[in-house]
């Protein structure tokens, strides 16, 4: 049953415009002299990788948006810096993951030969093979390897899903589930809404039920960043999140907490930027949730206009 009320569509349109405006205005800080001086290196690198992901899907959803030009310029300049590949490896915990994302999300022509060299080194090191990775990490690596056009030894998306936590999540207590594992599994299977995730109707229904229950829980807890991910996951599983009870509540919550400048002012209600936050502290607290909300609203509103999962510029059909 649809729970859409008068004004919800307009609220989501305004929410999307606001978060995109904030990202367009502030993303340049990540690769500015001030940003390089004031932001820790690893979080800054991760934020640039996230921005490149947003840029990719922004290009599918709203290619004529003038703000996309600003974001594209930031990403292209970062990828063009000779020292950027080195920055990816400074924290050994994330080095190879970041390197593969760097190669996968490189704008056309940006970075010269560096993305290809990174892929070759990862292949030589055995990172493009299962080894001791969990099914989730294999799925993540396969997704980015495919985007990078790299040969790899991972199982099919179908096989990786069947061994994943989300495949059995319906039988697990909701508080025990990792929202990021559930949502990102959905994103990788369906390329963030650009292709069918390749699930049977029964599987899709079960997983959608889990995602809706997680959304309801996270709305109740005021987890703004996680709610944005869950709204997008609902769409990727074939639902209209403006028409589900939990999805409508999630969009209303994000619209209500949005700051006058367009940002979502923190990852959650308990991690909200204080009123006296410095501009740098406000940026650090707000960036993640604002970017996630921009990604979710862009994909959901574009997909709704297209009448379902968008297939622009992407491979259609089930997961391989």
Short mmCIF file of C-alpha atoms in Angstrom, two decimals:
data_model
loop_
_atom_site.label_atom_id
_atom_site.label_comp_id
_atom_site.label_asym_id
_atom_site.label_seq_id
_atom_site.Cartn_x
_atom_site.Cartn_y
_atom_site.Cartn_z
CA UNK A 1 0.00 0.00 0.00
CA UNK A 2 1.33 3.42 -0.94
CA UNK A 3 1.90 5.77 1.95
CA UNK A 4 2.77 8.78 -0.19
CA UNK A 5 1.23 11.98 1.12
CA UNK A 6 0.75 15.30 -0.60
CA UNK A 7 4.03 17.13 -0.84
CA UNK A 8 6.38 14.16 -0.44
CA UNK A 9 7.48 14.24 -4.07
CA UNK A 10 8.18 17.96 -3.78
CA UNK A 11 10.06 17.43 -0.52
CA UNK A 12 12.31 14.80 -2.11
CA UNK A 13 12.92 17.04 -5.15
CA UNK A 14 13.93 19.87 -2.82
CA UNK A 15 16.06 17.51 -0.70
CA UNK A 16 17.91 16.30 -3.78
CA UNK A 17 18.50 19.80 -5.11
CA UNK A 18 19.83 20.94 -1.75
CA UNK A 19 22.31 18.11 -1.20
CA UNK A 20 23.58 18.39 -4.79
CA UNK A 21 24.03 22.13 -4.35
CA UNK A 22 26.05 21.59 -1.16
CA UNK A 23 28.22 18.92 -2.78
CA UNK A 24 28.79 21.09 -5.84
CA UNK A 25 29.80 24.04 -3.66
CA UNK A 26 32.04 22.17 -1.23
CA UNK A 27 33.55 19.15 -3.01
CA UNK A 28 36.45 21.26 -4.24
CA UNK A 29 37.69 21.57 -0.66
CA UNK A 30 38.80 17.92 -0.80
CA UNK A 31 41.51 18.67 -3.36
CA UNK A 32 42.29 22.25 -2.40
CA UNK A 33 45.46 23.41 -0.62
CA UNK A 34 43.36 24.06 2.49
CA UNK A 35 41.76 20.62 2.32
CA UNK A 36 45.11 18.89 1.85
CA UNK A 37 46.42 20.80 4.87
CA UNK A 38 43.44 20.42 7.21
CA UNK A 39 41.96 17.00 6.42
CA UNK A 40 43.59 13.68 7.43
CA UNK A 41 44.96 11.95 4.35
CA UNK A 42 43.10 8.61 4.45
CA UNK A 43 39.62 10.06 5.11
CA UNK A 44 40.26 12.66 2.39
CA UNK A 45 41.26 9.97 -0.11
CA UNK A 46 38.20 7.90 0.78
CA UNK A 47 36.00 10.97 0.34
CA UNK A 48 37.43 11.56 -3.14
CA UNK A 49 36.76 7.93 -4.09
CA UNK A 50 33.18 8.34 -2.87
CA UNK A 51 32.89 11.54 -4.89
CA UNK A 52 34.03 9.66 -8.00
CA UNK A 53 31.29 7.08 -7.41
CA UNK A 54 28.72 9.87 -7.07
CA UNK A 55 30.06 11.50 -10.25
CA UNK A 56 29.58 8.26 -12.19
CA UNK A 57 25.94 7.85 -11.23
CA UNK A 58 25.21 11.57 -11.40
CA UNK A 59 26.28 11.35 -15.04
CA UNK A 60 23.66 8.67 -15.70
CA UNK A 61 20.88 10.28 -13.66
CA UNK A 62 21.29 13.98 -14.51
CA UNK A 63 23.99 14.45 -17.16
CA UNK A 64 22.94 18.04 -17.92
CA UNK A 65 23.08 19.24 -14.31
CA UNK A 66 25.56 22.17 -14.23
CA UNK A 67 26.69 21.10 -10.75
CA UNK A 68 27.97 17.84 -12.24
CA UNK A 69 30.63 19.85 -14.08
CA UNK A 70 32.02 21.10 -10.79
CA UNK A 71 32.16 17.60 -9.29
CA UNK A 72 33.72 16.13 -12.44
CA UNK A 73 36.42 18.78 -12.37
CA UNK A 74 37.34 17.94 -8.77
CA UNK A 75 37.59 14.22 -9.56
CA UNK A 76 39.60 14.74 -12.74
CA UNK A 77 42.07 17.04 -11.01
CA UNK A 78 42.56 14.58 -8.14
CA UNK A 79 43.11 11.63 -10.49
CA UNK A 80 45.53 13.76 -12.48
CA UNK A 81 47.82 14.41 -9.51
CA UNK A 82 50.98 12.27 -9.75
CA UNK A 83 51.01 11.72 -5.98
CA UNK A 84 47.41 10.52 -5.72
CA UNK A 85 48.16 6.79 -6.29
CA UNK A 86 50.70 6.93 -3.47
CA UNK A 87 48.16 8.43 -1.07
CA UNK A 88 45.91 5.40 -1.60
CA UNK A 89 48.45 3.12 0.05
CA UNK A 90 49.37 5.09 3.17
CA UNK A 91 46.99 3.10 5.37
CA UNK A 92 47.78 -0.56 4.70
CA UNK A 93 44.36 -1.67 5.99
CA UNK A 94 42.64 -0.07 3.01
CA UNK A 95 45.42 0.20 0.43
CA UNK A 96 44.42 -2.48 -2.07
CA UNK A 97 40.71 -1.78 -1.67
CA UNK A 98 41.33 1.91 -2.38
CA UNK A 99 43.63 1.14 -5.30
CA UNK A 100 41.01 -1.03 -7.00
CA UNK A 101 38.33 1.63 -6.46
CA UNK A 102 40.72 4.23 -7.90
CA UNK A 103 41.14 2.19 -11.07
CA UNK A 104 37.42 1.37 -11.30
CA UNK A 105 36.21 4.95 -10.89
CA UNK A 106 38.83 6.77 -12.94
CA UNK A 107 37.22 9.32 -15.30
CA UNK A 108 37.93 8.60 -18.96
CA UNK A 109 41.44 9.78 -19.76
CA UNK A 110 42.26 10.81 -16.19
CA UNK A 111 45.34 9.48 -14.45
CA UNK A 112 47.18 8.49 -17.63
CA UNK A 113 48.62 5.00 -17.32
CA UNK A 114 48.39 4.92 -13.54
CA UNK A 115 45.01 3.13 -13.19
CA UNK A 116 46.14 0.35 -15.52
CA UNK A 117 49.43 -0.01 -13.67
CA UNK A 118 47.55 -0.28 -10.38
CA UNK A 119 45.35 -3.08 -11.76
CA UNK A 120 48.39 -4.95 -13.07
CA UNK A 121 50.08 -4.75 -9.68
CA UNK A 122 46.94 -5.92 -7.86
CA UNK A 123 46.65 -8.89 -10.23
CA UNK A 124 50.31 -9.78 -9.71
CA UNK A 125 49.81 -9.61 -5.93
CA UNK A 126 46.84 -12.00 -6.12
CA UNK A 127 44.27 -9.45 -4.97
CA UNK A 128 41.99 -10.25 -7.93
CA UNK A 129 41.49 -13.81 -6.66
CA UNK A 130 39.31 -15.05 -3.76
CA UNK A 131 42.07 -16.19 -1.40
CA UNK A 132 40.80 -15.68 2.16
CA UNK A 133 38.30 -12.91 1.41
CA UNK A 134 34.79 -13.22 2.78
CA UNK A 135 31.98 -13.54 0.22
CA UNK A 136 31.16 -9.86 0.79
CA UNK A 137 34.73 -8.72 0.12
CA UNK A 138 34.88 -10.96 -2.94
CA UNK A 139 31.70 -9.36 -4.24
CA UNK A 140 33.06 -5.87 -3.60
CA UNK A 141 36.33 -6.70 -5.36
CA UNK A 142 34.54 -8.32 -8.31
CA UNK A 143 32.31 -5.28 -8.76
CA UNK A 144 35.22 -2.87 -8.88
CA UNK A 145 37.36 -5.20 -10.99
CA UNK A 146 34.54 -5.38 -13.53
CA UNK A 147 34.24 -1.59 -13.60
CA UNK A 148 38.00 -1.37 -14.14
CA UNK A 149 37.82 -3.92 -16.98
CA UNK A 150 40.24 -6.17 -15.11
CA UNK A 151 40.49 -9.92 -15.45
CA UNK A 152 39.85 -11.72 -12.18
CA UNK A 153 39.17 -15.13 -10.65
CA UNK A 154 36.04 -14.38 -8.62
CA UNK A 155 32.88 -16.45 -8.76
CA UNK A 156 29.75 -15.18 -10.46
CA UNK A 157 27.56 -12.56 -8.80
CA UNK A 158 24.94 -15.25 -8.36
CA UNK A 159 27.31 -17.59 -6.52
CA UNK A 160 28.67 -14.81 -4.36
CA UNK A 161 25.17 -13.74 -3.36
CA UNK A 162 24.18 -17.30 -2.42
CA UNK A 163 27.03 -17.47 0.13
CA UNK A 164 26.48 -13.95 1.50
CA UNK A 165 24.95 -12.79 4.77
CA UNK A 166 22.03 -11.02 3.01
CA UNK A 167 21.01 -14.32 1.40
CA UNK A 168 20.08 -15.64 4.85
CA UNK A 169 19.27 -12.31 6.50
CA UNK A 170 15.52 -12.96 6.65
CA UNK A 171 16.14 -15.54 9.36
CA UNK A 172 18.39 -13.25 11.41
CA UNK A 173 17.38 -10.66 14.04
CA UNK A 174 17.41 -7.18 12.51
CA UNK A 175 19.66 -5.70 15.26
CA UNK A 176 22.32 -8.30 14.39
CA UNK A 177 22.58 -7.23 10.74
CA UNK A 178 25.28 -4.92 9.41
CA UNK A 179 23.41 -2.32 7.37
CA UNK A 180 26.42 -1.55 5.21
CA UNK A 181 26.96 -5.21 4.29
CA UNK A 182 23.29 -5.64 3.38
CA UNK A 183 22.99 -2.44 1.36
CA UNK A 184 26.33 -2.65 -0.42
CA UNK A 185 25.64 -6.25 -1.41
CA UNK A 186 22.47 -4.98 -3.10
CA UNK A 187 24.39 -2.11 -4.71
CA UNK A 188 27.11 -4.36 -6.14
CA UNK A 189 24.63 -6.92 -7.45
CA UNK A 190 22.58 -4.26 -9.23
CA UNK A 191 25.26 -1.64 -9.98
CA UNK A 192 23.46 0.92 -7.81
CA UNK A 193 20.22 0.55 -9.75
CA UNK A 194 21.67 0.43 -13.26
CA UNK A 195 20.90 -3.28 -13.77
CA UNK A 196 18.67 -5.98 -12.39
CA UNK A 197 20.30 -7.58 -9.33
CA UNK A 198 19.62 -11.06 -10.67
CA UNK A 199 17.51 -12.35 -7.77
CA UNK A 200 14.44 -14.52 -8.03
CA UNK A 201 11.15 -12.89 -7.07
CA UNK A 202 11.13 -14.87 -3.83
CA UNK A 203 14.69 -13.81 -2.97
CA UNK A 204 14.00 -10.22 -3.88
CA UNK A 205 10.86 -10.15 -1.72
CA UNK A 206 12.64 -11.64 1.30
CA UNK A 207 15.58 -9.26 1.02
CA UNK A 208 13.32 -6.27 0.45
CA UNK A 209 11.47 -7.19 3.64
CA UNK A 210 14.78 -7.17 5.53
CA UNK A 211 15.74 -3.80 4.03
CA UNK A 212 12.37 -2.29 4.92
CA UNK A 213 12.68 -3.49 8.53
CA UNK A 214 16.21 -2.10 8.72
CA UNK A 215 14.96 1.21 7.32
CA UNK A 216 12.24 1.41 9.95
CA UNK A 217 14.77 0.70 12.69
CA UNK A 218 17.32 3.24 11.43
CA UNK A 219 14.66 5.93 10.99
CA UNK A 220 13.69 5.37 14.62
CA UNK A 221 17.32 5.68 15.70
CA UNK A 222 17.95 8.79 13.61
CA UNK A 223 20.74 7.14 11.58
CA UNK A 224 20.67 9.56 8.65
CA UNK A 225 23.57 8.10 6.67
CA UNK A 226 22.30 4.52 6.96
CA UNK A 227 18.75 5.56 6.05
CA UNK A 228 20.03 7.08 2.80
CA UNK A 229 21.69 3.78 1.90
CA UNK A 230 18.59 1.79 2.78
CA UNK A 231 16.32 4.02 0.67
CA UNK A 232 18.57 3.39 -2.32
CA UNK A 233 18.64 -0.36 -1.57
CA UNK A 234 14.84 -0.43 -1.58
CA UNK A 235 14.86 1.08 -5.06
CA UNK A 236 17.56 -1.33 -6.28
CA UNK A 237 15.33 -4.20 -5.16
CA UNK A 238 12.46 -2.94 -7.29
CA UNK A 239 10.44 -0.95 -4.74
CA UNK A 240 9.48 2.70 -4.87
CA UNK A 241 10.82 4.00 -1.54
CA UNK A 242 8.51 7.01 -1.68
CA UNK A 243 5.62 4.55 -1.52
CA UNK A 244 6.75 2.21 1.27
CA UNK A 245 5.99 3.16 4.89
CA UNK A 246 9.62 3.04 5.94
CA UNK A 247 10.87 4.73 2.77
CA UNK A 248 8.43 7.62 3.04
CA UNK A 249 9.39 8.07 6.70
CA UNK A 250 13.07 8.03 5.77
CA UNK A 251 12.72 10.70 3.10
CA UNK A 252 10.63 12.88 5.40
CA UNK A 253 13.26 12.60 8.14
CA UNK A 254 16.11 13.57 5.81
CA UNK A 255 14.12 16.51 4.44
CA UNK A 256 13.33 17.72 7.96
CA UNK A 257 16.95 17.60 9.19
CA UNK A 258 18.49 19.15 6.08
CA UNK A 259 20.43 22.31 6.94
CA UNK A 260 19.62 25.62 5.20
CA UNK A 261 22.73 25.28 3.02
CA UNK A 262 21.62 21.86 1.78
CA UNK A 263 23.79 19.54 3.87
CA UNK A 264 22.66 16.65 6.03
CA UNK A 265 24.38 17.92 9.19
CA UNK A 266 25.95 14.68 10.39
CA UNK A 267 25.79 10.93 10.01
CA UNK A 268 23.12 10.61 12.69
CA UNK A 269 21.19 12.58 15.25
CA UNK A 270 23.77 11.74 17.93
CA UNK A 271 26.67 12.71 15.63
CA UNK A 272 25.13 15.92 14.39
CA UNK A 273 27.47 18.87 13.89
CA UNK A 274 27.11 21.26 16.83
CA UNK A 275 25.92 24.80 16.27
CA UNK A 276 29.42 26.14 16.95
CA UNK A 277 31.21 23.72 14.61
CA UNK A 278 34.00 25.24 12.56
CA UNK A 279 33.58 25.08 8.76
CA UNK A 280 36.09 22.24 8.57
CA UNK A 281 34.41 20.27 11.36
CA UNK A 282 30.99 20.82 9.78
CA UNK A 283 32.34 19.57 6.45
CA UNK A 284 33.85 16.46 8.02
CA UNK A 285 30.68 15.62 9.94
CA UNK A 286 28.29 16.36 7.05
CA UNK A 287 30.06 15.08 3.96
CA UNK A 288 29.27 11.35 4.21
CA UNK A 289 25.52 11.61 4.83
CA UNK A 290 25.11 14.44 2.33
CA UNK A 291 26.87 12.48 -0.42
CA UNK A 292 24.84 9.34 0.32
CA UNK A 293 21.62 11.35 0.21
CA UNK A 294 22.66 12.92 -3.09
CA UNK A 295 23.41 9.49 -4.56
CA UNK A 296 20.13 8.01 -3.33
CA UNK A 297 17.90 10.87 -4.43
CA UNK A 298 19.55 11.16 -7.84
CA UNK A 299 19.14 7.45 -8.60
CA UNK A 300 15.66 7.09 -7.11
CA UNK A 301 14.16 10.18 -8.75
CA UNK A 302 15.79 9.38 -12.10
CA UNK A 303 14.60 5.77 -11.94
CA UNK A 304 11.07 6.81 -11.03
CA UNK A 305 10.95 9.13 -14.04
CA UNK A 306 12.12 6.24 -16.22
CA UNK A 307 9.50 3.93 -14.74
CA UNK A 308 11.82 1.56 -12.85
CA UNK A 309 15.43 0.46 -12.80
CA UNK A 310 17.38 2.73 -15.11
CA UNK A 311 19.43 1.03 -17.81
CA UNK A 312 21.07 4.09 -19.33
CA UNK A 313 24.64 3.35 -20.24
CA UNK A 314 24.69 0.05 -18.38
CA UNK A 315 24.41 -3.66 -18.98
CA UNK A 316 20.90 -4.94 -18.42
CA UNK A 317 19.76 -8.35 -17.34
CA UNK A 318 20.50 -10.55 -14.37
CA UNK A 319 23.73 -10.72 -12.44
CA UNK A 320 26.31 -12.97 -14.00
#
